[in-house]
Tab-separated table of C-alpha atoms in Angstrom:
chain	number	residue	atom	x	y	z
J	15	ASP	CA	-17.277	49.043	19.925
J	16	TYR	CA	-15.383	45.711	19.955
J	17	LEU	CA	-14.739	45.729	16.237
J	18	GLN	CA	-13.053	49.125	16.441
J	19	GLU	CA	-10.905	47.958	19.389
J	20	ASP	CA	-9.821	44.824	17.515
J	21	LYS	CA	-8.825	46.875	14.479
J	22	MET	CA	-6.725	49.197	16.611
J	23	LEU	CA	-4.970	46.293	18.346
J	24	TRP	CA	-4.168	44.682	14.994
J	25	ARG	CA	-2.736	47.934	13.708
J	26	THR	CA	-0.473	48.175	16.746
J	27	ILE	CA	0.855	44.647	16.237
J	28	ARG	CA	1.405	45.255	12.561
J	29	SER	CA	3.233	48.536	13.079
J	30	MET	CA	5.507	47.194	15.814
J	31	GLU	CA	8.835	46.158	14.399
J	32	VAL	CA	9.802	42.522	14.593
J	33	MET	CA	13.095	41.668	16.283
J	34	ALA	CA	14.429	38.239	15.371
J	35	HIS	CA	16.707	36.210	17.610
J	36	SER	CA	18.756	33.115	16.966
J	37	SER	CA	21.439	31.210	18.842
J	38	SER	CA	23.171	30.127	15.655
J	39	PHE	CA	26.452	31.416	17.155
J	40	LEU	CA	26.407	28.239	19.269
J	41	LEU	CA	26.451	26.001	16.202
J	42	PRO	CA	29.771	24.730	14.887
J	43	LYS	CA	31.029	27.229	12.321
J	44	LEU	CA	30.376	24.913	9.384
J	45	HIS	CA	26.671	24.772	10.129
J	46	GLN	CA	25.820	28.441	10.050
J	47	PRO	CA	22.471	29.130	8.437
J	48	ALA	CA	22.595	31.446	5.430
J	49	LYS	CA	20.529	34.156	7.086
J	50	THR	CA	20.995	35.129	10.714
J	51	PRO	CA	19.618	38.146	12.505
J	52	ALA	CA	23.127	39.304	13.336
J	53	ASN	CA	26.376	38.216	11.780
J	54	ASN	CA	28.852	40.483	13.499
J	55	TYR	CA	29.751	38.948	16.854
J	56	THR	CA	31.880	40.557	19.512
J	57	LEU	CA	32.901	38.406	22.473
J	58	VAL	CA	33.400	39.816	25.978
J	59	VAL	CA	35.067	37.542	28.531
J	60	LEU	CA	34.449	38.322	32.211
J	61	ASN	CA	36.343	36.869	35.158
J	62	GLN	CA	34.688	33.523	35.826
J	63	GLN	CA	35.450	29.997	34.691
J	64	LEU	CA	35.093	29.741	30.908
J	65	PRO	CA	32.052	27.827	29.614
J	66	ARG	CA	32.826	24.518	27.886
J	67	PHE	CA	31.856	25.890	24.472
J	68	MET	CA	34.192	28.900	24.615
J	69	PRO	CA	36.237	27.711	21.599
J	70	ARG	CA	33.070	27.948	19.460
J	71	LEU	CA	32.391	31.510	20.583
J	72	TRP	CA	36.019	32.489	20.057
J	73	ALA	CA	35.891	31.193	16.484
J	74	GLN	CA	32.618	33.019	15.741
J	75	ALA	CA	33.666	36.404	17.035
J	76	LYS	CA	35.213	39.056	14.847
J	77	MET	CA	36.417	40.900	17.935
J	78	ARG	CA	37.327	39.493	21.364
J	79	ILE	CA	37.565	41.620	24.452
J	80	CYS	CA	38.783	40.427	27.838
J	81	ALA	CA	37.364	42.442	30.701
J	82	ASP	CA	40.184	42.691	33.234
J	83	GLY	CA	40.497	39.262	34.943
J	84	GLY	CA	38.775	37.645	31.967
J	85	ALA	CA	42.255	37.752	30.453
J	86	ASN	CA	43.519	35.475	33.250
J	87	ARG	CA	40.779	33.020	32.304
J	88	ILE	CA	41.757	32.882	28.631
J	89	PHE	CA	45.435	32.637	29.589
J	90	ASP	CA	44.844	29.791	32.068
J	91	GLU	CA	41.902	27.856	30.685
J	92	MET	CA	41.767	28.108	26.908
J	93	SER	CA	44.584	25.684	26.181
J	94	GLN	CA	42.989	22.993	28.368
J	95	MET	CA	39.777	23.304	26.404
J	96	THR	CA	41.324	23.110	23.001
J	97	ASN	CA	44.181	20.742	23.818
J	98	ASP	CA	46.234	23.405	22.134
J	99	LEU	CA	49.197	24.562	24.174
J	100	ASP	CA	49.860	27.497	21.885
J	101	ARG	CA	48.547	30.558	23.692
J	102	ASN	CA	49.347	32.658	20.656
J	103	ARG	CA	46.272	31.316	18.919
J	104	TYR	CA	43.977	32.938	21.469
J	105	ILE	CA	44.991	36.571	21.694
J	106	PRO	CA	42.171	39.015	22.451
J	107	GLU	CA	42.070	42.176	20.370
J	108	ILE	CA	41.421	44.256	23.479
J	109	VAL	CA	41.950	43.924	27.230
J	110	GLU	CA	39.782	46.498	28.966
J	111	GLY	CA	38.665	47.455	32.460
J	112	ASP	CA	39.961	48.735	35.743
J	113	MET	CA	42.871	46.274	35.747
J	114	ASP	CA	42.602	45.298	39.393
J	115	SER	CA	42.237	41.564	38.713
J	116	ILE	CA	44.427	40.856	35.695
J	117	ARG	CA	47.771	39.366	36.664
J	118	PRO	CA	50.785	41.488	35.638
J	119	GLU	CA	52.383	38.660	33.633
J	120	VAL	CA	49.131	38.042	31.766
J	121	LYS	CA	48.833	41.733	30.897
J	122	ARG	CA	52.457	41.782	29.731
J	123	PHE	CA	51.952	38.671	27.590
J	124	TYR	CA	48.867	39.953	25.754
J	125	SER	CA	50.365	43.412	25.366
J	126	SER	CA	53.453	41.891	23.792
J	127	GLN	CA	51.253	39.827	21.466
J	128	GLY	CA	49.451	42.896	20.166
J	129	SER	CA	46.344	43.197	22.347
J	130	LYS	CA	45.279	46.770	22.930
J	131	ILE	CA	45.336	47.438	26.678
J	132	SER	CA	42.531	49.836	27.531
J	133	ASP	CA	43.027	50.927	31.116
J	134	LYS	CA	39.852	52.386	32.565
J	135	SER	CA	40.905	52.351	36.224
J	136	HIS	CA	40.150	56.065	36.587
J	137	ASN	CA	36.461	55.285	36.149
J	138	GLN	CA	35.144	53.564	39.254
J	139	GLU	CA	31.494	54.361	38.604
J	140	THR	CA	30.717	51.497	36.246
J	141	THR	CA	31.373	47.758	36.084
J	142	ASP	CA	33.888	46.199	33.705
J	143	LEU	CA	31.048	44.899	31.522
J	144	HIS	CA	29.464	48.344	31.341
J	145	LYS	CA	32.801	49.837	30.265
J	146	CYS	CA	33.241	47.182	27.564
J	147	ILE	CA	29.724	47.571	26.155
J	148	SER	CA	30.059	51.326	26.174
J	149	SER	CA	33.324	51.122	24.231
J	150	ILE	CA	31.885	48.644	21.749
J	151	ARG	CA	28.951	50.916	21.127
J	152	HIS	CA	31.186	53.922	20.739
J	153	ARG	CA	33.386	52.099	18.227
J	154	THR	CA	30.563	50.651	16.106
J	155	PRO	CA	29.452	52.813	13.173
J	156	ASP	CA	25.683	53.431	13.083
J	157	HIS	CA	25.113	51.405	9.921
J	158	GLU	CA	26.702	48.336	11.536
J	159	LYS	CA	24.801	48.514	14.815
J	160	ALA	CA	21.837	46.426	13.599
J	161	ASN	CA	24.125	43.520	12.699
J	162	LEU	CA	26.081	43.596	15.948
J	163	CYS	CA	25.583	40.995	18.682
J	164	VAL	CA	27.712	40.988	21.827
J	165	LEU	CA	28.274	37.577	23.435
J	166	VAL	CA	29.314	37.693	27.090
J	167	THR	CA	30.722	34.889	29.222
J	168	GLY	CA	31.181	34.937	32.999
J	169	ALA	CA	28.374	37.406	33.752
J	170	LEU	CA	26.146	34.971	35.658
J	171	GLY	CA	26.703	33.112	38.922
J	172	GLY	CA	29.303	34.202	41.453
J	173	ARG	CA	28.503	37.296	43.499
J	174	PHE	CA	24.820	38.195	43.179
J	175	ASP	CA	25.401	41.950	43.038
J	176	HIS	CA	27.773	41.433	40.083
J	177	GLU	CA	25.151	39.303	38.358
J	178	ALA	CA	22.487	41.967	38.960
J	179	ALA	CA	24.805	44.714	37.658
J	180	ASN	CA	25.522	42.654	34.530
J	181	ILE	CA	21.802	42.077	33.931
J	182	ASN	CA	21.288	45.812	34.390
J	183	VAL	CA	23.745	46.421	31.534
J	184	LEU	CA	21.224	44.698	29.219
J	185	TYR	CA	18.585	47.208	30.335
J	186	VAL	CA	20.849	50.249	30.190
J	187	PHE	CA	21.948	49.354	26.629
J	188	SER	CA	18.531	48.065	25.577
J	189	ASP	CA	19.012	49.027	21.931
J	190	MET	CA	21.937	46.602	21.592
J	191	ARG	CA	21.856	42.825	21.227
J	192	ILE	CA	23.729	41.413	24.206
J	193	VAL	CA	23.610	37.737	25.193
J	194	LEU	CA	24.869	36.552	28.590
J	195	LEU	CA	26.056	32.937	28.452
J	196	SER	CA	26.890	30.296	31.014
J	197	ASP	CA	27.384	26.528	30.782
J	198	ASP	CA	23.735	26.057	31.713
J	199	CYS	CA	21.814	28.755	29.869
J	200	LEU	CA	21.718	32.043	28.014
J	201	ILE	CA	19.765	35.180	28.793
J	202	GLN	CA	18.872	38.219	26.732
J	203	LEU	CA	16.597	41.210	26.916
J	204	LEU	CA	13.355	41.373	24.918
J	205	PRO	CA	12.614	45.112	24.804
J	206	LYS	CA	8.950	46.093	24.959
J	207	THR	CA	9.365	48.195	21.848
J	208	HIS	CA	9.413	45.134	19.579
J	209	HIS	CA	7.503	42.013	18.700
J	210	HIS	CA	9.998	39.183	19.203
J	211	GLU	CA	10.589	36.086	17.105
J	212	ILE	CA	12.988	33.666	18.735
J	213	TYR	CA	14.215	30.899	16.437
J	214	ILE	CA	15.113	27.852	18.502
J	215	GLU	CA	18.233	25.885	17.570
J	216	SER	CA	17.167	22.646	19.222
J	217	SER	CA	20.501	20.912	18.638
J	218	VAL	CA	22.171	23.334	21.063
J	219	GLU	CA	19.452	24.819	23.262
J	220	GLY	CA	16.236	24.056	25.091
J	221	PRO	CA	13.852	22.725	26.051
J	222	HIS	CA	13.748	24.592	29.400
J	223	CYS	CA	13.022	28.284	29.138
J	224	GLY	CA	11.530	31.206	31.024
J	225	ILE	CA	10.458	34.826	30.742
J	226	PHE	CA	10.868	37.337	33.587
J	227	PRO	CA	9.659	40.881	34.221
J	228	ILE	CA	12.820	41.982	36.011
J	229	GLY	CA	12.725	45.578	37.124
J	230	ALA	CA	9.090	46.258	36.434
J	231	PRO	CA	5.901	44.174	36.170
J	232	SER	CA	4.102	43.379	32.934
J	233	THR	CA	0.352	43.926	32.691
J	234	SER	CA	0.142	42.156	29.355
J	235	THR	CA	2.413	39.528	27.801
J	236	THR	CA	1.467	37.182	24.979
J	237	THR	CA	3.535	34.279	23.672
J	238	THR	CA	3.356	31.489	21.124
J	239	GLY	CA	5.517	28.403	20.780
J	240	LEU	CA	5.774	27.520	24.457
J	241	LYS	CA	4.235	24.597	26.269
J	242	TRP	CA	2.527	27.015	28.652
J	243	ASN	CA	1.834	30.091	26.565
J	244	LEU	CA	0.878	33.431	28.041
J	245	SER	CA	-2.183	35.148	26.709
J	246	ASP	CA	-2.437	38.815	27.658
J	247	ALA	CA	-1.091	37.659	31.034
J	248	GLU	CA	0.109	39.717	33.967
J	249	MET	CA	3.558	38.887	35.292
J	250	ARG	CA	5.146	40.236	38.442
J	251	PHE	CA	7.628	39.148	41.105
J	252	GLY	CA	5.467	38.249	44.074
J	253	SER	CA	2.936	36.770	41.701
J	254	MET	CA	3.296	34.800	38.458
J	255	ILE	CA	6.488	34.644	36.399
J	256	SER	CA	7.209	32.110	33.686
J	257	THR	CA	9.815	29.604	34.928
J	258	SER	CA	10.419	25.968	33.958
J	259	ASN	CA	8.540	26.523	30.721
J	260	ILE	CA	9.271	24.348	27.687
J	261	VAL	CA	9.811	25.355	24.053
J	262	ASP	CA	7.274	23.518	21.943
J	263	SER	CA	8.075	24.850	18.507
J	264	ASP	CA	10.969	26.015	16.307
J	265	LYS	CA	9.817	29.552	16.783
J	266	VAL	CA	8.749	31.316	19.957
J	267	THR	CA	7.082	34.733	19.761
J	268	VAL	CA	6.819	37.210	22.615
J	269	GLN	CA	5.073	40.543	22.844
J	270	SER	CA	4.775	42.529	26.045
J	271	ASP	CA	4.163	45.941	27.552
J	272	ALA	CA	7.297	45.518	29.696
J	273	ASP	CA	10.961	44.770	29.023
J	274	LEU	CA	11.399	41.050	29.673
J	275	LEU	CA	14.340	38.774	30.197
J	276	TRP	CA	14.312	35.592	28.080
J	277	THR	CA	16.277	32.543	29.169
J	278	ILE	CA	16.767	29.142	27.590
J	279	SER	CA	18.799	26.184	28.817
J	280	LEU	CA	21.837	25.075	26.843
J	281	ARG	CA	22.483	21.476	25.947
J	282	ASN	CA	25.756	19.842	26.809
J	283	LEU	CA	28.073	21.565	24.363
J	284	THR	CA	31.808	21.252	24.057
L	11	PRO	CA	28.831	24.962	49.206
L	12	LEU	CA	32.544	24.251	49.877
L	13	ARG	CA	32.681	24.362	53.628
L	14	PRO	CA	31.258	21.751	56.033
L	15	SER	CA	28.216	23.612	57.139
L	16	PRO	CA	28.120	25.060	60.635
L	17	LEU	CA	24.432	25.360	59.854
L	18	GLY	CA	24.091	21.606	60.352
L	19	PRO	CA	24.012	21.286	64.137
L	20	ARG	CA	22.091	24.570	64.590
L	21	ALA	CA	19.226	24.151	62.167
L	22	GLN	CA	16.158	22.747	63.878
L	23	VAL	CA	14.617	21.209	60.803
L	24	ARG	CA	16.532	20.101	57.745
L	25	VAL	CA	14.655	19.633	54.522
L	26	CYS	CA	16.053	18.318	51.268
L	27	ALA	CA	14.227	19.459	48.196
L	28	ASP	CA	14.216	16.469	45.852
L	29	GLY	CA	17.762	16.199	44.333
L	30	GLY	CA	19.096	18.178	47.289
L	31	ALA	CA	19.097	14.769	49.013
L	32	ASN	CA	21.607	13.476	46.419
L	33	ARG	CA	23.818	16.455	47.230
L	34	VAL	CA	23.809	15.793	50.968
L	35	PHE	CA	24.292	12.057	50.412
L	36	ASP	CA	27.274	12.555	48.074
L	37	GLY	CA	28.632	15.842	49.337
L	38	MET	CA	28.737	15.637	53.148
L	39	PRO	CA	31.163	12.656	53.245
L	40	GLU	CA	33.353	14.548	50.757
L	41	LEU	CA	33.460	17.595	53.029
L	42	LEU	CA	34.422	15.430	56.013
L	43	PRO	CA	36.853	12.945	54.485
L	44	GLY	CA	38.328	11.787	57.799
L	45	HIS	CA	35.090	10.208	58.939
L	46	ALA	CA	33.245	7.011	58.009
L	47	ARG	CA	30.650	7.724	55.332
L	48	ASP	CA	27.744	6.111	57.151
L	49	ASP	CA	28.589	8.085	60.307
L	50	VAL	CA	28.554	11.333	58.364
L	51	ARG	CA	25.328	10.427	56.591
L	52	SER	CA	23.476	9.567	59.772
L	53	ARG	CA	24.823	12.689	61.537
L	54	TYR	CA	23.739	14.859	58.601
L	55	LYS	CA	20.404	13.217	57.980
L	56	PRO	CA	17.542	15.286	56.593
L	57	ASP	CA	14.301	15.306	58.567
L	58	VAL	CA	12.265	15.523	55.376
L	59	ILE	CA	12.746	15.002	51.660
L	60	LYS	CA	10.139	16.966	49.775
L	61	GLY	CA	9.316	17.826	46.201
L	62	ASP	CA	8.329	16.243	42.951
L	63	MET	CA	10.911	13.439	43.312
L	64	ASP	CA	12.118	13.537	39.733
L	65	SER	CA	15.791	14.086	40.662
L	66	VAL	CA	16.431	12.197	43.903
L	67	ARG	CA	18.101	8.848	43.201
L	68	PRO	CA	15.999	5.852	44.326
L	69	GLU	CA	18.826	4.433	46.466
L	70	VAL	CA	19.316	7.815	48.182
L	71	LYS	CA	15.615	8.068	48.962
L	72	GLU	CA	15.628	4.539	50.345
L	73	TYR	CA	18.781	5.126	52.433
L	74	TYR	CA	17.340	8.140	54.218
L	75	SER	CA	13.897	6.592	54.505
L	76	ASN	CA	15.500	3.695	56.390
L	77	LEU	CA	17.106	6.191	58.750
L	78	GLY	CA	13.737	7.706	59.562
L	79	THR	CA	13.624	10.635	57.116
L	80	LYS	CA	10.064	11.527	56.183
L	81	ILE	CA	9.444	11.325	52.438
L	82	ALA	CA	6.851	13.927	51.413
L	83	ASP	CA	6.111	13.202	47.798
L	84	GLN	CA	4.450	16.020	45.926
L	85	SER	CA	5.006	14.857	42.395
L	86	HIS	CA	1.360	15.546	41.564
L	87	ASP	CA	1.857	19.295	41.975
L	88	GLN	CA	3.775	20.597	38.978
L	89	ASP	CA	2.687	24.209	39.393
L	90	THR	CA	5.138	25.209	42.108
L	91	THR	CA	8.911	24.883	42.359
L	92	ASP	CA	10.591	22.526	44.822
L	93	LEU	CA	11.623	25.488	46.979
L	94	HIS	CA	8.075	26.826	47.055
L	95	LYS	CA	6.793	23.420	48.200
L	96	CYS	CA	9.437	23.279	50.936
L	97	VAL	CA	8.715	26.769	52.243
L	98	ALA	CA	4.978	26.044	52.286
L	99	PHE	CA	5.662	22.745	54.081
L	100	ILE	CA	7.894	24.394	56.681
L	101	THR	CA	5.418	27.178	57.397
L	102	ASP	CA	2.529	24.714	57.628
L	103	ASN	CA	4.476	22.571	60.055
L	104	SER	CA	6.078	25.185	62.293
L	105	PRO	CA	4.467	25.631	65.693
L	106	GLY	CA	2.266	28.635	66.407
L	107	SER	CA	0.880	31.264	64.105
L	108	ASP	CA	3.767	33.659	64.777
L	109	LYS	CA	6.344	33.115	62.051
L	110	SER	CA	8.486	36.053	63.094
L	111	ASN	CA	11.156	33.829	64.635
L	112	LEU	CA	11.241	31.504	61.670
L	113	CYS	CA	14.277	31.729	59.411
L	114	ILE	CA	14.703	29.431	56.439
L	115	LEU	CA	18.248	28.945	55.143
L	116	VAL	CA	18.457	27.704	51.562
L	117	LEU	CA	21.447	26.159	49.797
L	118	GLY	CA	21.626	25.662	46.037
L	119	ALA	CA	19.061	28.287	44.982
L	120	LEU	CA	21.517	30.515	43.134
L	121	GLY	CA	23.572	29.838	40.001
L	122	GLY	CA	22.826	27.039	37.565
L	123	ARG	CA	19.762	27.429	35.357
L	124	PHE	CA	18.668	31.044	35.402
L	125	ASP	CA	14.946	30.258	35.344
L	126	HIS	CA	15.403	28.187	38.507
L	127	GLU	CA	17.244	31.070	40.172
L	128	MET	CA	14.450	33.481	39.182
L	129	GLY	CA	11.809	31.058	40.445
L	130	ASN	CA	13.662	30.870	43.763
L	131	ILE	CA	13.924	34.657	44.009
L	132	ASN	CA	10.204	34.800	43.288
L	133	VAL	CA	9.604	32.544	46.310
L	134	LEU	CA	11.194	35.286	48.463
L	135	HIS	CA	8.649	37.735	47.032
L	136	LEU	CA	5.750	35.285	47.459
L	137	PHE	CA	6.510	34.825	51.183
L	138	PRO	CA	7.548	38.367	52.195
L	139	ASN	CA	6.695	37.843	55.859
L	140	ILE	CA	9.100	34.942	56.268
L	141	LYS	CA	12.853	35.386	56.525
L	142	ILE	CA	14.259	33.205	53.743
L	143	VAL	CA	17.998	33.453	53.091
L	144	LEU	CA	19.473	32.093	49.857
L	145	LEU	CA	23.143	31.150	50.270
L	146	SER	CA	25.959	30.307	47.911
L	147	ASP	CA	29.721	30.010	48.381
L	148	ASP	CA	30.071	33.647	47.349
L	149	CYS	CA	27.140	35.497	48.909
L	150	LEU	CA	23.742	35.480	50.550
L	151	ILE	CA	20.535	37.242	49.577
L	152	PHE	CA	17.211	37.928	51.297
L	153	LEU	CA	14.185	40.127	50.730
L	154	LEU	CA	13.673	43.462	52.490
L	155	PRO	CA	9.896	43.971	52.229
L	156	ARG	CA	8.805	47.564	51.713
L	157	THR	CA	6.441	47.327	54.680
L	158	HIS	CA	9.302	47.673	57.184
L	159	THR	CA	12.386	49.677	57.972
L	160	HIS	CA	15.238	47.204	58.129
L	161	SER	CA	18.132	47.048	60.507
L	162	ILE	CA	20.724	44.607	59.193
L	163	HIS	CA	23.393	43.511	61.645
L	164	ILE	CA	26.655	42.765	59.835
L	165	GLU	CA	28.651	39.795	61.095
L	166	ARG	CA	32.033	41.066	59.854
L	167	SER	CA	33.933	37.862	60.601
L	168	VAL	CA	31.884	35.926	58.048
L	169	GLU	CA	30.356	38.417	55.625
L	170	GLY	CA	31.081	41.566	53.651
L	171	PRO	CA	32.357	43.963	52.673
L	172	HIS	CA	30.707	43.826	49.235
L	173	CYS	CA	26.963	44.344	49.207
L	174	GLY	CA	24.063	45.574	47.134
L	175	LEU	CA	20.381	46.509	47.078
L	176	ILE	CA	18.410	45.409	44.059
L	177	PRO	CA	14.823	46.316	43.050
L	178	VAL	CA	14.078	43.071	41.225
L	179	GLY	CA	10.303	43.318	40.923
L	180	THR	CA	9.473	46.998	40.704
L	181	PRO	CA	11.420	50.257	40.652
L	182	SER	CA	11.892	52.164	43.878
L	183	THR	CA	11.090	55.855	43.809
L	184	SER	CA	12.687	56.348	47.202
L	185	THR	CA	15.258	54.308	49.127
L	186	THR	CA	17.326	55.585	52.056
L	187	THR	CA	20.189	53.787	53.781
L	188	THR	CA	22.800	54.266	56.498
L	189	GLY	CA	25.925	52.230	57.151
L	190	LEU	CA	27.062	51.838	53.545
L	191	ARG	CA	30.034	53.425	51.823
L	192	TRP	CA	27.683	54.909	49.204
L	193	ASN	CA	24.440	55.513	51.053
L	194	LEU	CA	21.173	56.139	49.270
L	195	ASP	CA	19.227	59.235	50.229
L	196	ASN	CA	15.666	59.219	48.965
L	197	THR	CA	17.219	57.759	45.839
L	198	HIS	CA	15.402	56.392	42.827
L	199	MET	CA	16.495	52.867	41.804
L	200	SER	CA	15.479	50.862	38.753
L	201	PHE	CA	16.732	48.439	36.142
L	202	GLY	CA	17.806	50.537	33.208
L	203	GLY	CA	18.994	53.157	35.682
L	204	LEU	CA	20.763	53.029	39.001
L	205	ILE	CA	20.821	49.931	41.192
L	206	SER	CA	23.136	49.589	44.179
L	207	THR	CA	25.853	47.032	43.437
L	208	SER	CA	29.524	46.776	44.463
L	209	ASN	CA	28.633	48.807	47.541
L	210	ILE	CA	30.595	48.351	50.766
L	211	VAL	CA	29.371	47.878	54.348
L	212	ASP	CA	31.069	50.526	56.410
L	213	GLU	CA	29.430	49.903	59.778
L	214	ASP	CA	28.180	46.995	61.872
L	215	GLN	CA	24.592	48.042	61.316
L	216	VAL	CA	22.984	48.893	57.978
L	217	MET	CA	19.549	50.547	57.906
L	218	VAL	CA	17.313	50.420	54.840
L	219	THR	CA	13.949	52.051	54.164
L	220	SER	CA	12.299	51.806	50.782
L	221	ASP	CA	8.966	52.163	49.011
L	222	SER	CA	9.670	48.960	47.110
L	223	ASP	CA	10.634	45.366	47.981
L	224	LEU	CA	14.418	45.118	47.658
L	225	ILE	CA	16.827	42.206	47.496
L	226	TRP	CA	19.727	42.684	49.913
L	227	THR	CA	22.937	40.867	49.054
L	228	ILE	CA	26.257	40.615	50.867
L	229	SER	CA	29.407	38.703	49.981
L	230	LEU	CA	30.626	35.860	52.189
L	231	ARG	CA	34.226	35.553	53.339
L	232	HIS	CA	36.248	32.354	52.904
């Protein structure tokens, strides 16, 4: 009975919660829209060259955490980006991790400036990013979790196994909003439990985008707002995945039976 | 990548995928600053430039064309990535039906735009019977298809010790390895659960058997 099937499908869509996404954290602080899906940003800095727009992220974040050698990066690179020689203006609240990359003088400097040094060297089972996300989650009261968004720099590129481990952190902590950022793009998880509405900030991102079934295939994904939309489509590595797609609207929607990774290119931001 | 490539003289066919030709044109003289630019460019001349031609600079295309490089324009096919076109071209043009000796080395497939990287990793999955190695300054990756038990010889002078096994496309219910610091023993691997990263090669030979296609990665030394 096709009518009965249609009614059931509609009920499923209607009862699935909507998760809204926006990259408004990339806008200059003055241009923040009144309503954003999350307004409590925590920044995690991993040990790779800082993206050009790091000063924007730093200004947006209420809490900044350097994961081990990420502290070297802030120490060395932040002043060049801001033309501001005063390192005291960029003190992370926390320096966390196994401390095998941070230089001793950098650790001493931030410790003396009030950063909390959270030494997790006894725990060799998890990556620095995993440790940081776990701590953030532990520290965030339940009622604030929905508003929290963790912005991460330095997670992509470099050693491929590190990149894969960092992507896996998105899957392991799938109930948290975590955005991995590089100079070229951002990526975030779209959990299968939700219907996703992605608001595109075209002054800072796009038009290139993609959707990937990393970890497990999708038997059914449907999108709107893309140049090449998917309609109940199967996606699988070894078959079709959505790369080099183009955003065609201010709002992209995605619904799938599998956890998907969303990526969008970033415009030249400084 | 940062070093002058020892791959140059050994590779039998050199293909530039579209803007890859700009990279060779600009980059090879920079890596060999003691030599005359035209000498370097003719020594490191691609055999083919292939792809949709939307990135290669006109003067670069003309320069190599004048040196005898074949220009294989596929701008009409927008459905496949530049890497996919190149792999298809190489397999179509390699002698004999036995591709087991064929090994395709790829530079520039990792990093940059993530959707490009994913598209390139998908090419490994689309051509599981061909050895395709993606290389960066930091590491290399290739596919270990589930159809075979793999014996990976470790060239310790140039690679390692950091390595990993990643089930990109589907979870693995059972993977077994030898030769690693933390071997897997009938182990389940999946995104959202355990994947093998920051592992260490402990022996000259690593063996891998799995019920799922895995991406093998190993770090490269300086």
